[in-house]
């Protein structure tokens, strides 16, 4: 059947259904590299073809290119078939994103018990409710501190993003390092910053680096860490997280995907989620507690979905746009990704120029894919094959920046829902590129 489809495809190379049938058969026969080439060809002809994207991600999983697979799965999240969700979970486990993997797996098995995986069952039983024993960064002194860690990175470990670093320094770092100056102006250390921008551009990394910059503890939470099926428990969980941060001040509390936790209350009406949101606002205000030294950073890909009450003074009163890395930032990221890898003299400027609009995650995937090709060459030749500028440039031509889809959505909000001018940076960014 495969040979027959290849012959038919030679006659009709633009026949997408025919090529998809061949790619699926090759995937089923574990001919992953060849299947990936056909899925890529479909995407070249029909960008955004979801079945081809899922097939390519499956190939990457079986080829061990987990970060490349994750980028695709993140784009398709919410549109994946159950079998693809299982592969996505396994990729997350391989890349040490254990908490997200555990939540996805729990939801998958609740809907499709037949997809239970013995290896994942064993892993998450040992890990238990998102608290993972094999993470050396967790503080195990107290049960309430399961999210607490001490980052070993700072701003020097984050490529580019100078404007973002400067704004965070003014809002968070300088008040802690020079409290006497801020006290003279009646300013306290603390408050909130909302980081927004396309996925994969380093919002979580810059938050962790902020904690490392001031040598403070770091707490990272998401919606799955807070919500509980029993009424009142979600509010209790949220209070405990803030109390942990207050007990360890100065502490950076990072809230990922805050749009899910800070959705517009007018959309929720009688939902129990309204009580959780009101609790969140109360914790941010520090009505019953002292929030001094608690530095709250939140990240979202959809700032337009965050309730306006969250953006009032004293809460997330500073919005910072985290764009894709600029040319210098891309150079730094590429140098970091290629450090200690076998390579010839790399022309980083040339590669950086060829990867405009690539996110940090896209650049990581570029290097990962290039390394996989060099590994194949090394196994065939029996000699270590060095990565060259040409290899990276050729691989870059096969990839599209994942940030474009986000900007197409953000542009509409920036043009038509920008009364306060909060999305002016998006418009300036788009204008410079003449999109």
PDB file of C-alpha atoms in Angstrom, residues 13 59 91 131 244 275 302 333 367 430:
ATOM      1  CA  UNK A  13       2.345  15.611  -5.726  1.00  0.00           C
ATOM      2  CA  UNK A  59       6.760  11.754  14.689  1.00  0.00           C
ATOM      3  CA  UNK A  91       6.549  14.732  25.993  1.00  0.00           C
ATOM      4  CA  UNK A 131       4.433  17.487  44.626  1.00  0.00           C
ATOM      5  CA  UNK A 244       3.355  31.047  52.281  1.00  0.00           C
ATOM      6  CA  UNK A 275     -15.874  33.615  44.885  1.00  0.00           C
ATOM      7  CA  UNK A 302      -4.594  36.886  26.607  1.00  0.00           C
ATOM      8  CA  UNK A 333      19.524  32.416  23.044  1.00  0.00           C
ATOM      9  CA  UNK A 367      18.465  23.744  17.560  1.00  0.00           C
ATOM     10  CA  UNK A 430       3.390  45.392  14.383  1.00  0.00           C
TER      11      UNK A 430
END
